[in-house]
Amino acid sequence: MTMTVPLLEVRDLSVTFRTEGVVTQAVRNVSFVLGRERLGIVGESGSGKSTTGRAVLGLVPAHGSVSASRLALNGEDLRHLTQHQWSRYRGRRMALVMQDPKFSLNPIMTVEKQITEAWRLHRRTTAAEARKHAAAMLEAVSIDDPERVLRLYPHQLSGGMGQRVMIAAMLIAEPELLIADEAISALDVTVGNEVLAILDRLVAERGMGLIFISHNLTAVAGLCDRVVVMYGGRVVEECAARDLAHARHPYTRALLAAAPSLDEPRASLASVVRDPAWLT
Amino acid sequence: MNPPMIAVQNLSVSFKGPHGPVSAVRDLSFAVEPGETFGIVGESGSGKSTVLRAIAGLVAASGGHIRMAGEALGLRRTKAQRSAMQMVFQDPYASLHPRHTVDRALQEPLAIHAIAEPERLITTAMADVDLDPALRFRYPHQLSGGQRQRVAIARALILSPKLLLLDEPTSALDVSVQAEVLNLFQTIRSTRALTSLLVSHDLAVVAHLCERVAVMQRGTLVEVLTAEALRRGEARHPYTHTLLAASRGYRRVGSPHEGMPLAPS
Ligand SMILES: Nc1ncnc2c1ncn2[C@@H]1O[C@H](COP(=O)(O)OP(=O)(O)OP(=O)(O)O)[C@@H](O)[C@H]1O
Ligand SMILES: Nc1ncnc2c1ncn2[C@@H]1O[C@H](COP(=O)(O)OP(=O)(O)OP(=O)(O)O)[C@@H](O)[C@H]1O
Ligand SMILES: [Mg+2]
Ligand SMILES: [Mg+2]
């Protein structure tokens, strides 16, 4: 083994929220290492996938406390950054495509402004040049008429268009690390596959590291190299993506069995019977 | 014979654009029978949500007619029409007020329609979508994406509507919760008289729940086929074939392993 520094190291990451006296341990001792590869995170709703992604980018809200024995990008410790230092990492070096695109987009800003704003902060370019670049990004994510869409506000976009605008806004800065949280859930399968192809190329050709959080097991199995499975804030299984169909943990097996299939009709779907032992 | 629960005739919807009107839905017609679950699939931006919003009275049609159980729907929905139809939005933030707790979101429809026994209905509604009772006083931003969508579904079901307009109700859910919600829809369908329109990108979900499926592309309806025909790949329109092929999964460029449709065992 060569001693290269991994792109991202996460060790013993825990996140706890306190709301009105109720304590939620959203993430418990999560560890993983990411190279210039595609890592999938799957797991049930509320298992801490998004919170893990947000913690890596320093985006956990103030009432949440984050701890880790290591959190590093290219060997640089991220644990004690000030807000100002975080903002220099985010956008330029690491980016997050958030779940719920419409909520993450600014409702009173046009698509053009949302895509170009962050980018222009880091680069000296003219408005016309930025606009051209933004239109090209929209075209890359299969938006038919970028010129029209650049002028729209978020409420005028369809669900899948909002999601692609968000992806375009994050990719324009060419980050080293991209966390895509449910980034294709609002897209039709053809456009969804095109977005997967873009992410795939960025990893293969530019050496970007990708964390792909998704409920879509077919997409994860097709795109990713490795998969971690979360349950109750913990990583319960890690396997090669190609082996996902043969995963061993009972929760992962139950997940696979719960999906409806186009080939074989099923009267009712298997539901996951949760075992308290999975939490220990 | 009973009239269809929903009959859409030559529906067109257009929006104001920078260079004049942009048409989002063009000359669309279909009918959904009482008790049927009717699916709509298609391209992103093809007008699926717009069709549901036009039925719900949230956008105005620029042409055509919509009838509900034989009654022509005008520009405004009456109170009775509003409680008879409920919509679950694609984006749960659109149906949940950011400063209202789960409890308040579920109380509100009951209060508007002066329903007795709110306490019992709220407890059942939360249990039906498998929401932990401990989440009852949380705000939307304190919930995970899937928990938020389940609140939206519970809210839509709490008034026992006759018509459900479901816009991607399960795309924010993990497959285990999705299975519970899909099973729930099936139970409700067999125990209550409920007609549903279901928009989804997941052909397996649509084939699982629906009798018939409409396929949309660029504002038009390209074909309507049965779920069995969809499963067997017996589509007439090339776009439907493209969708079916894409559903088989993503194949990596120069992939070391085959893109695989997960065969659940
Ligand atoms: N800001 C917050 N305040 C309080 N609790 C929170 C907050 N954000 C998340 N949580 C809680 O933390 C847990 C993990 O949430 P998270 O959003 O990470 O789940 P997830 O795995 O992304 O789920 P989903 O698949 O539904 O998006 C949940 O129980 C959630 O209710
Ligand atoms: N309020 C609005 N103002 C302007 N244009 C709009 C508005 N709402 C929708 N549109 C446009 O109408 C078209 C159809 O949008 P719609 O939301 O119905 O698509 P969809 O089929 O639901 O797509 P998706 O699968 O991505 O959600 C899109 O081109 C969209 O930009
Ligand atoms: Mg999430
Ligand atoms: Mg839509």
Coordinates of C-alpha atoms and ligand atoms in Angstrom, one line a residue:
Chain A
M1 CA 0.0 0.0 0.0
T2 CA 1.2 3.5 -0.8
M3 CA 0.9 6.1 1.8
T4 CA -1.3 8.6 -0.1
V5 CA -3.6 10.8 1.9
P6 CA -7.2 9.9 1.3
L7 CA -9.5 12.7 0.0
L8 CA -11.8 12.5 3.0
E9 CA -11.4 10.8 6.3
V10 CA -14.3 10.5 8.8
R11 CA -13.7 8.8 12.1
D12 CA -16.1 8.4 15.0
L13 CA -18.4 11.1 13.8
S14 CA -21.3 11.7 16.1
V15 CA -24.1 14.3 15.9
T16 CA -26.6 15.0 18.6
F17 CA -29.6 17.3 18.4
R18 CA -31.3 18.8 21.5
T19 CA -34.8 20.2 20.9
E20 CA -36.9 21.1 23.9
G21 CA -35.3 18.7 26.2
V22 CA -35.4 15.8 23.7
V23 CA -32.1 14.4 22.7
T24 CA -31.7 12.8 19.2
Q25 CA -28.5 10.9 18.5
A26 CA -28.7 11.4 14.7
V27 CA -25.3 10.0 13.9
R28 CA -23.3 7.6 16.2
N29 CA -19.6 6.9 15.7
V30 CA -19.7 6.8 11.9
S31 CA -16.3 6.1 10.2
F32 CA -15.4 5.8 6.6
V33 CA -12.7 6.8 4.2
L34 CA -13.3 8.2 0.7
G35 CA -10.8 8.2 -2.2
R36 CA -11.4 9.6 -5.7
E37 CA -14.3 7.2 -6.0
R38 CA -18.1 6.8 -5.6
L39 CA -19.3 5.9 -2.2
G40 CA -23.0 5.2 -1.8
I41 CA -24.9 5.7 1.5
V42 CA -28.3 4.0 1.8
G43 CA -30.5 3.4 4.8
E44 CA -33.9 4.1 6.1
S45 CA -35.5 7.4 6.6
G46 CA -34.1 9.1 9.7
S47 CA -31.0 6.9 9.9
G48 CA -28.7 9.9 9.7
K49 CA -27.6 10.0 6.1
S50 CA -28.2 13.7 5.4
T51 CA -26.9 14.7 8.9
T52 CA -23.7 12.8 8.1
G53 CA -23.4 14.7 4.8
R54 CA -24.1 18.0 6.5
A55 CA -21.6 17.4 9.2
V56 CA -18.8 16.8 6.7
L57 CA -19.5 20.2 5.2
G58 CA -19.9 22.0 8.6
L59 CA -23.6 22.6 8.0
V60 CA -25.2 21.1 11.1
P61 CA -27.4 23.8 12.7
A62 CA -26.3 25.4 16.0
H63 CA -28.5 23.2 18.2
G64 CA -26.7 20.1 17.0
S65 CA -23.4 19.1 18.5
V66 CA -20.8 17.4 16.3
S67 CA -17.8 15.4 17.4
A68 CA -15.2 13.3 15.6
S69 CA -11.8 11.9 16.3
R70 CA -10.9 12.7 12.8
L71 CA -12.5 14.8 10.0
A72 CA -10.1 15.7 7.3
L73 CA -10.1 16.8 3.6
N74 CA -6.8 15.9 1.9
G75 CA -5.2 15.6 5.3
E76 CA -6.4 19.1 6.4
D77 CA -8.2 19.0 9.7
L78 CA -11.8 20.3 9.4
R79 CA -12.8 20.0 13.0
H80 CA -12.0 23.5 14.3
L81 CA -12.8 25.7 11.4
T82 CA -14.4 29.1 11.8
Q83 CA -17.5 29.9 9.8
H84 CA -15.4 32.0 7.5
Q85 CA -12.9 29.2 6.9
W86 CA -15.8 26.8 6.3
S87 CA -17.2 29.1 3.6
R88 CA -13.9 29.0 1.8
Y89 CA -14.0 25.2 1.7
R90 CA -17.6 25.0 0.7
G91 CA -18.5 25.8 -2.9
R92 CA -14.9 25.8 -4.1
R93 CA -13.6 22.5 -2.7
M94 CA -16.6 20.6 -1.5
A95 CA -20.2 20.9 -2.3
L96 CA -23.6 19.5 -1.3
V97 CA -26.6 18.9 -3.5
M98 CA -29.3 19.0 -0.9
Q99 CA -32.4 16.9 -0.6
D100 CA -35.6 19.1 -1.3
P101 CA -34.1 21.3 -4.1
K102 CA -36.8 23.9 -3.9
F103 CA -36.1 24.5 -0.2
S104 CA -32.4 24.9 -0.8
L105 CA -32.9 27.3 -3.7
N106 CA -33.4 31.0 -2.8
P107 CA -37.1 31.7 -3.7
I108 CA -36.4 35.3 -4.7
M109 CA -33.4 34.7 -7.0
T110 CA -33.5 33.7 -10.6
V111 CA -31.9 30.5 -11.7
E112 CA -29.1 32.5 -13.4
K113 CA -28.2 34.3 -10.2
Q114 CA -28.3 31.1 -8.1
I115 CA -25.9 29.3 -10.4
T116 CA -23.5 32.1 -11.1
E117 CA -23.4 33.8 -7.7
A118 CA -21.2 31.4 -5.8
W119 CA -19.0 30.8 -8.8
R120 CA -18.3 34.5 -9.4
L121 CA -17.2 34.9 -5.8
H122 CA -14.2 32.8 -6.5
R123 CA -13.4 33.9 -10.0
R124 CA -12.9 37.1 -11.8
T125 CA -15.3 37.0 -14.7
T126 CA -17.8 39.1 -16.5
A127 CA -21.6 38.7 -16.0
A128 CA -21.9 37.7 -19.7
E129 CA -19.3 35.0 -19.4
A130 CA -20.8 33.6 -16.2
R131 CA -24.2 33.5 -17.9
K132 CA -22.8 31.6 -20.9
H133 CA -21.2 29.1 -18.5
A134 CA -24.4 28.7 -16.5
A135 CA -26.4 28.0 -19.7
A136 CA -23.8 25.4 -20.7
M137 CA -24.1 23.8 -17.2
L138 CA -27.9 23.6 -17.6
E139 CA -27.5 22.0 -21.0
A140 CA -25.1 19.5 -19.5
V141 CA -27.9 18.4 -17.1
S142 CA -30.3 18.0 -20.0
I143 CA -32.4 21.2 -19.6
D144 CA -34.0 21.7 -23.0
D145 CA -34.1 25.5 -23.2
P146 CA -31.5 26.9 -20.9
E147 CA -32.1 30.5 -22.0
R148 CA -35.7 30.4 -20.8
V149 CA -34.9 28.5 -17.6
L150 CA -32.1 31.0 -16.5
R151 CA -34.7 33.6 -16.2
L152 CA -37.2 31.6 -14.0
Y153 CA -37.6 31.7 -10.3
P154 CA -37.7 28.5 -8.2
H155 CA -41.6 28.3 -8.0
Q156 CA -41.7 28.3 -11.8
L157 CA -39.6 25.2 -12.1
S158 CA -40.8 21.6 -12.2
G159 CA -39.5 19.3 -9.4
G160 CA -36.9 17.7 -11.7
M161 CA -35.8 21.1 -13.1
G162 CA -35.2 22.5 -9.6
Q163 CA -33.1 19.4 -8.8
R164 CA -31.0 19.9 -11.9
V165 CA -30.5 23.6 -11.2
M166 CA -29.2 22.7 -7.8
I167 CA -26.8 20.1 -9.4
A168 CA -25.6 22.7 -12.0
A169 CA -25.0 25.3 -9.2
M170 CA -22.8 22.8 -7.3
L171 CA -20.9 21.4 -10.2
I172 CA -20.0 24.7 -11.8
A173 CA -17.3 25.3 -9.1
E174 CA -15.7 21.9 -9.9
P175 CA -15.4 20.7 -6.3
E176 CA -13.0 18.0 -5.3
L177 CA -15.7 16.4 -3.1
L178 CA -19.4 16.3 -4.0
I179 CA -22.1 15.0 -1.6
A180 CA -25.2 14.3 -3.6
D181 CA -28.2 13.9 -1.3
E182 CA -31.1 12.3 -3.1
A183 CA -29.9 14.1 -6.2
I184 CA -32.0 12.2 -8.7
S185 CA -35.1 11.4 -6.7
A186 CA -37.2 14.0 -8.6
L187 CA -36.0 13.1 -12.1
D188 CA -37.5 10.8 -14.6
V189 CA -35.4 7.6 -15.2
T190 CA -33.9 8.8 -18.5
V191 CA -32.7 12.2 -17.1
G192 CA -31.7 10.5 -13.8
N193 CA -29.4 8.2 -15.7
E194 CA -27.9 11.2 -17.6
V195 CA -27.1 12.9 -14.3
L196 CA -25.5 9.7 -13.0
A197 CA -23.4 9.6 -16.1
I198 CA -22.2 13.2 -15.4
L199 CA -21.3 12.4 -11.8
D200 CA -19.6 9.2 -13.0
R201 CA -17.5 11.1 -15.5
L202 CA -16.4 13.7 -13.0
V203 CA -15.1 11.0 -10.8
A204 CA -13.4 9.0 -13.6
E205 CA -12.0 12.0 -15.5
R206 CA -11.4 14.7 -12.9
G207 CA -10.8 12.6 -9.9
M208 CA -13.7 14.1 -7.9
G209 CA -14.7 12.1 -4.8
L210 CA -18.5 11.4 -4.7
I211 CA -20.8 10.5 -1.8
F212 CA -24.0 9.5 -3.3
I213 CA -26.9 9.3 -0.7
S214 CA -29.9 7.7 -2.2
H215 CA -33.0 5.5 -1.6
N216 CA -32.7 4.2 -5.1
L217 CA -30.8 0.9 -4.7
T218 CA -30.7 0.3 -8.4
A219 CA -28.9 3.6 -9.0
V220 CA -26.5 3.0 -6.1
A221 CA -25.7 -0.5 -7.3
G222 CA -25.1 0.8 -10.9
L223 CA -23.1 3.9 -10.1
C224 CA -21.1 3.3 -6.9
D225 CA -17.9 1.5 -6.1
R226 CA -18.7 0.9 -2.4
V227 CA -21.8 1.2 -0.3
V228 CA -22.3 1.9 3.4
V229 CA -25.7 1.0 4.9
M230 CA -26.9 3.1 7.8
Y231 CA -29.4 2.2 10.4
G232 CA -30.3 4.2 13.6
G233 CA -27.3 6.6 13.1
R234 CA -24.8 3.8 12.7
V235 CA -23.1 2.1 9.8
V236 CA -24.4 -1.5 10.0
E237 CA -22.8 -2.8 6.8
E238 CA -20.2 -1.8 4.2
C239 CA -19.8 -3.7 0.9
A240 CA -18.8 -3.4 -2.7
A241 CA -21.7 -2.0 -4.7
R242 CA -21.7 -4.9 -7.1
D243 CA -22.4 -7.2 -4.1
L244 CA -25.3 -5.2 -2.8
A245 CA -27.8 -7.8 -4.0
H246 CA -26.0 -10.3 -1.8
A247 CA -25.7 -8.1 1.2
R248 CA -25.7 -10.0 4.5
H249 CA -27.1 -7.7 7.2
P250 CA -30.8 -8.5 7.8
Y251 CA -31.7 -4.9 7.5
T252 CA -30.0 -4.6 4.1
R253 CA -31.7 -7.8 3.0
A254 CA -35.1 -6.5 4.2
L255 CA -34.5 -3.3 2.2
L256 CA -33.8 -5.2 -1.0
A257 CA -37.0 -7.3 -0.5
A258 CA -39.2 -4.2 0.1
A259 CA -38.8 -2.7 -3.4
P260 CA -41.6 -3.3 -5.9
S261 CA -40.5 -4.9 -9.1
L262 CA -41.5 -4.2 -12.7
D263 CA -41.0 -7.8 -13.7
E264 CA -42.9 -9.7 -11.0
P265 CA -46.1 -8.3 -9.6
R266 CA -46.5 -8.7 -5.8
A267 CA -49.7 -8.6 -3.9
S268 CA -48.2 -6.7 -1.0
L269 CA -44.7 -5.6 -0.3
A270 CA -42.5 -7.1 2.4
S271 CA -42.2 -4.7 5.3
V272 CA -39.1 -4.5 7.4
V273 CA -39.4 -6.0 10.8
R274 CA -36.9 -4.1 12.9
D275 CA -34.8 -5.9 15.4
P276 CA -33.6 -3.8 18.4
A277 CA -30.4 -5.9 18.2
W278 CA -29.4 -3.9 15.1
L279 CA -28.9 -0.9 17.3
T280 CA -26.2 -2.4 19.4
Chain B
M1 CA -73.7 3.9 -15.3
N2 CA -71.8 6.2 -13.0
P3 CA -69.8 9.0 -14.5
P4 CA -66.0 8.9 -14.2
M5 CA -64.6 10.2 -11.0
I6 CA -62.4 12.5 -13.0
A7 CA -62.8 13.3 -16.7
V8 CA -60.3 15.6 -18.2
Q9 CA -61.2 16.9 -21.7
N10 CA -58.8 18.8 -24.0
L11 CA -57.1 20.4 -21.1
S12 CA -54.5 23.0 -21.9
V13 CA -52.5 25.1 -19.4
S14 CA -50.0 27.8 -20.2
F15 CA -47.8 30.0 -18.1
K16 CA -46.5 33.5 -18.8
G17 CA -43.0 33.5 -20.2
P18 CA -40.5 36.2 -21.1
H19 CA -41.5 35.9 -24.8
G20 CA -45.2 35.3 -24.4
P21 CA -47.1 32.3 -23.0
V22 CA -45.3 28.9 -22.6
S23 CA -47.6 26.0 -22.9
A24 CA -47.1 23.4 -20.2
V25 CA -50.0 21.0 -21.0
R26 CA -51.6 20.7 -24.5
D27 CA -55.0 19.2 -25.4
L28 CA -54.9 16.4 -22.8
S29 CA -57.8 14.0 -22.3
F30 CA -58.3 11.1 -20.0
A31 CA -60.9 9.7 -17.6
V32 CA -60.5 7.9 -14.3
E33 CA -63.2 5.6 -13.0
P34 CA -64.4 5.6 -9.4
G35 CA -62.1 3.4 -7.3
E36 CA -59.4 3.3 -9.9
T37 CA -55.8 4.2 -9.3
F38 CA -54.5 5.9 -12.4
G39 CA -50.8 6.5 -12.9
I40 CA -49.0 9.3 -14.7
V41 CA -45.3 8.9 -15.7
G42 CA -43.1 10.8 -18.1
E43 CA -40.4 13.3 -18.7
S44 CA -39.3 15.8 -16.2
G45 CA -41.0 19.1 -17.1
S46 CA -43.6 17.3 -19.2
G47 CA -46.6 18.8 -17.2
K48 CA -47.5 16.0 -14.8
S49 CA -47.6 18.2 -11.7
T50 CA -49.4 20.8 -13.7
V51 CA -52.2 18.4 -14.6
L52 CA -52.7 17.5 -10.9
R53 CA -52.6 21.2 -10.0
A54 CA -55.2 22.0 -12.6
I55 CA -57.5 19.3 -11.2
A56 CA -57.0 20.7 -7.7
G57 CA -57.8 24.2 -8.9
L58 CA -54.3 25.6 -8.1
V59 CA -53.6 26.7 -11.7
A60 CA -56.2 27.9 -14.2
A61 CA -56.8 25.9 -17.4
S62 CA -56.4 27.9 -20.6
G63 CA -58.6 25.5 -22.5
G64 CA -60.7 22.4 -22.0
H65 CA -62.9 21.0 -19.1
I66 CA -62.5 19.0 -16.0
R67 CA -65.4 17.1 -14.4
M68 CA -65.5 15.4 -11.1
A69 CA -68.2 12.7 -10.7
G70 CA -70.1 14.4 -13.5
E71 CA -69.9 17.9 -12.1
A72 CA -68.0 20.5 -14.0
L73 CA -65.2 22.1 -12.0
G74 CA -65.1 25.9 -12.3
L75 CA -62.3 28.3 -11.6
R76 CA -62.7 28.0 -7.8
R77 CA -63.2 24.8 -5.8
T78 CA -66.1 24.8 -3.3
K79 CA -65.5 23.8 0.3
A80 CA -67.1 20.4 -0.4
Q81 CA -64.9 19.8 -3.5
R82 CA -61.9 20.8 -1.5
S83 CA -62.5 18.3 1.2
A84 CA -63.4 15.6 -1.3
M85 CA -59.9 15.9 -3.0
Q86 CA -56.6 16.1 -1.3
M87 CA -53.2 16.6 -2.8
V88 CA -49.8 15.4 -1.7
F89 CA -47.1 17.6 -3.3
Q90 CA -43.9 16.5 -4.8
D91 CA -42.0 18.8 -2.5
P92 CA -43.2 18.2 1.1
Y93 CA -42.2 21.8 1.9
A94 CA -45.0 23.0 -0.3
S95 CA -47.6 21.2 1.8
L96 CA -46.2 21.9 5.2
H97 CA -46.0 25.3 6.8
P98 CA -42.4 25.8 8.1
R99 CA -43.5 27.3 11.4
H100 CA -46.3 24.8 12.2
T101 CA -45.6 21.6 14.2
V102 CA -46.8 18.2 13.0
D103 CA -49.6 18.4 15.5
R104 CA -50.8 21.7 14.1
A105 CA -50.5 20.5 10.4
L106 CA -52.8 17.6 11.3
Q107 CA -55.2 19.7 13.5
E108 CA -55.8 22.3 10.8
P109 CA -57.8 20.3 8.2
L110 CA -59.9 18.9 11.1
A111 CA -60.6 22.4 12.5
I112 CA -61.5 23.8 9.1
H113 CA -64.1 21.1 8.5
A114 CA -65.2 21.1 12.2
I115 CA -64.5 17.4 12.7
A116 CA -65.1 15.9 16.1
E117 CA -62.6 13.6 17.9
P118 CA -59.4 15.2 16.5
E119 CA -57.3 13.5 19.1
R120 CA -58.2 10.0 18.0
L121 CA -57.9 10.9 14.3
I122 CA -54.5 12.4 14.7
T123 CA -53.1 9.4 16.7
T124 CA -54.5 7.0 14.0
A125 CA -53.2 9.2 11.1
M126 CA -49.7 9.2 12.5
A127 CA -49.8 5.5 13.2
D128 CA -51.1 4.8 9.7
V129 CA -47.9 6.3 8.1
D130 CA -45.7 4.8 10.8
L131 CA -44.7 8.2 12.4
D132 CA -43.3 8.0 15.9
P133 CA -45.7 9.8 18.3
A134 CA -42.6 11.5 19.7
L135 CA -42.4 13.6 16.5
R136 CA -45.8 15.2 17.1
F137 CA -44.5 18.5 18.3
R138 CA -41.6 18.9 15.9
Y139 CA -41.3 21.5 13.2
P140 CA -40.7 20.4 9.5
H141 CA -37.0 21.3 9.5
Q142 CA -36.5 19.1 12.5
L143 CA -37.6 16.0 10.6
S144 CA -35.9 13.9 8.0
G145 CA -37.0 14.1 4.4
G146 CA -39.0 10.9 4.7
Q147 CA -40.6 11.9 8.0
R148 CA -41.8 15.2 6.4
Q149 CA -43.4 13.4 3.5
R150 CA -45.2 11.0 5.8
V151 CA -46.7 14.0 7.7
A152 CA -47.9 15.4 4.3
I153 CA -49.5 12.0 3.5
A154 CA -51.1 11.7 7.0
R155 CA -52.6 15.2 6.5
A156 CA -54.1 14.3 3.1
L157 CA -55.7 11.1 4.4
I158 CA -57.0 12.5 7.7
L159 CA -60.2 13.9 6.0
S160 CA -61.0 10.6 4.2
P161 CA -61.1 12.2 0.8
K162 CA -62.8 10.6 -2.3
L163 CA -60.0 11.6 -4.6
L164 CA -56.3 11.6 -3.8
L165 CA -53.9 13.5 -6.1
L166 CA -50.4 12.1 -5.3
D167 CA -47.4 13.8 -6.8
E168 CA -44.3 11.6 -6.2
P169 CA -45.6 10.6 -2.8
T170 CA -42.8 8.1 -2.2
S171 CA -39.8 9.5 -4.0
A172 CA -38.4 11.0 -0.7
L173 CA -38.9 7.7 1.2
D174 CA -36.6 4.9 1.6
V175 CA -37.8 1.6 0.2
S176 CA -38.8 0.2 3.6
V177 CA -41.1 3.2 4.4
Q178 CA -42.2 3.3 0.7
A179 CA -43.3 -0.3 1.1
E180 CA -45.3 0.6 4.1
V181 CA -46.9 3.6 2.4
L182 CA -47.7 1.6 -0.7
N183 CA -49.3 -1.2 1.3
L184 CA -51.2 1.5 3.2
F185 CA -52.5 3.0 -0.1
Q186 CA -53.6 -0.5 -1.1
T187 CA -55.4 -1.1 2.2
I188 CA -57.2 2.2 2.1
R189 CA -58.2 1.6 -1.5
S190 CA -59.9 -1.7 -0.6
T191 CA -61.5 -0.4 2.6
R192 CA -62.6 3.1 1.5
A193 CA -64.1 4.3 -1.8
L194 CA -61.0 6.1 -3.0
T195 CA -59.9 7.1 -6.5
S196 CA -56.3 8.2 -6.9
L197 CA -54.1 9.8 -9.5
L198 CA -50.5 8.9 -8.9
V199 CA -47.5 10.7 -10.5
S200 CA -44.3 8.9 -10.2
H201 CA -40.9 8.4 -11.9
D202 CA -40.7 4.9 -10.6
L203 CA -42.4 2.5 -13.2
A204 CA -42.3 -0.4 -10.7
V205 CA -44.2 1.7 -8.1
V206 CA -46.8 2.8 -10.8
A207 CA -47.2 -0.8 -12.1
H208 CA -47.6 -2.0 -8.5
L209 CA -50.4 0.4 -7.6
C210 CA -52.2 1.4 -10.8
E211 CA -54.6 -0.3 -13.2
R212 CA -53.7 2.0 -16.0
V213 CA -50.8 4.4 -16.8
A214 CA -50.6 7.5 -18.9
V215 CA -47.3 8.5 -20.4
M216 CA -46.5 12.2 -20.9
Q217 CA -43.9 13.9 -22.9
R218 CA -43.5 17.7 -23.6
G219 CA -47.0 18.6 -22.4
T220 CA -48.9 15.9 -24.3
L221 CA -50.2 12.5 -23.4
V222 CA -48.4 10.0 -25.7
E223 CA -50.3 6.9 -24.6
V224 CA -52.4 5.2 -22.0
L225 CA -51.6 1.5 -21.3
T226 CA -52.5 -1.0 -18.7
A227 CA -50.1 -1.9 -15.9
E228 CA -49.8 -5.5 -17.4
A229 CA -48.9 -4.1 -20.8
L230 CA -46.3 -1.9 -19.1
R231 CA -44.8 -4.8 -17.3
R232 CA -44.7 -6.9 -20.5
G233 CA -43.1 -4.0 -22.4
E234 CA -46.0 -3.8 -24.7
A235 CA -45.9 -0.1 -25.4
R236 CA -46.8 1.6 -28.7
H237 CA -44.9 4.8 -28.3
P238 CA -41.1 4.9 -28.6
Y239 CA -40.8 7.3 -25.6
T240 CA -42.4 4.6 -23.4
H241 CA -39.8 2.1 -24.6
T242 CA -37.1 4.6 -23.7
L243 CA -38.5 4.9 -20.2
L244 CA -38.7 1.1 -19.8
A245 CA -35.1 0.6 -20.9
A246 CA -33.8 3.4 -18.6
S247 CA -35.7 1.7 -15.7
R248 CA -33.3 -1.3 -16.0
G249 CA -30.7 0.8 -14.3
Y250 CA -27.6 2.8 -15.0
R251 CA -24.6 1.2 -16.6
R252 CA -21.2 2.7 -15.8
V253 CA -19.0 3.8 -18.7
G254 CA -16.4 1.1 -19.1
S255 CA -18.0 -0.5 -16.1
P256 CA -16.0 -3.3 -14.4
H257 CA -19.3 -4.7 -13.4
E258 CA -22.6 -4.9 -15.3
G259 CA -25.2 -2.3 -14.4
M260 CA -27.5 -4.5 -12.6
P261 CA -31.2 -4.5 -12.0
L262 CA -31.4 -5.6 -8.4
A263 CA -33.1 -8.9 -8.3
P264 CA -34.7 -8.8 -4.8
S265 CA -34.8 -12.3 -3.5
Ligands
LIG1 N1 -32.2 20.1 12.7 C1 -32.6 19.0 13.4 N2 -33.1 19.2 14.6 C2 -33.5 18.1 15.3 N3 -33.5 16.8 14.8 C3 -33.0 16.6 13.6 C4 -32.6 17.7 12.8 N4 -32.2 17.3 11.6 C5 -32.4 15.9 11.6 N5 -32.9 15.5 12.8 C6 -33.2 14.2 13.2 O1 -32.0 13.4 13.1 C7 -32.3 12.1 12.6 C8 -31.6 11.8 11.3 O2 -32.1 12.7 10.2 P1 -31.5 12.8 8.8 O3 -32.1 13.9 8.1 O4 -30.0 12.7 8.8 O5 -32.0 11.4 8.2 P2 -31.9 10.7 6.7 O6 -31.2 9.4 6.9 O7 -31.3 11.7 5.8 O8 -33.4 10.4 6.4 P3 -34.2 10.6 5.0 O9 -33.9 9.4 4.2 O10 -35.7 10.6 5.5 O11 -33.8 11.9 4.4 C9 -33.9 12.1 12.4 O12 -34.4 11.4 13.5 C10 -34.3 13.5 12.4 O13 -35.6 13.7 12.9
LIG2 N1 -45.7 28.8 -12.1 C1 -45.1 28.6 -13.3 N2 -44.6 29.6 -14.1 C2 -44.0 29.3 -15.2 N3 -43.7 28.1 -15.7 C3 -44.2 27.1 -15.0 C4 -44.8 27.2 -13.7 N4 -45.1 26.0 -13.3 C5 -44.6 25.1 -14.2 N5 -44.1 25.7 -15.2 C6 -43.5 25.1 -16.4 O1 -44.4 24.1 -16.9 C7 -43.7 23.0 -17.4 C8 -44.2 21.7 -16.8 O2 -44.0 21.7 -15.4 P1 -44.5 20.6 -14.4 O3 -44.1 21.0 -13.0 O4 -45.9 20.3 -14.6 O5 -43.6 19.3 -14.9 P2 -43.5 17.8 -14.3 O6 -43.9 16.9 -15.4 O7 -44.3 17.7 -13.0 O8 -42.0 17.7 -14.1 P3 -41.1 17.0 -12.9 O9 -41.2 15.5 -13.2 O10 -39.7 17.5 -13.1 O11 -41.7 17.4 -11.6 C9 -42.2 23.2 -17.1 O12 -41.6 23.7 -18.3 C10 -42.2 24.4 -16.0 O13 -41.1 25.2 -16.2
MG3 MG -32.1 12.8 4.2
MG4 MG -43.6 17.5 -11.0

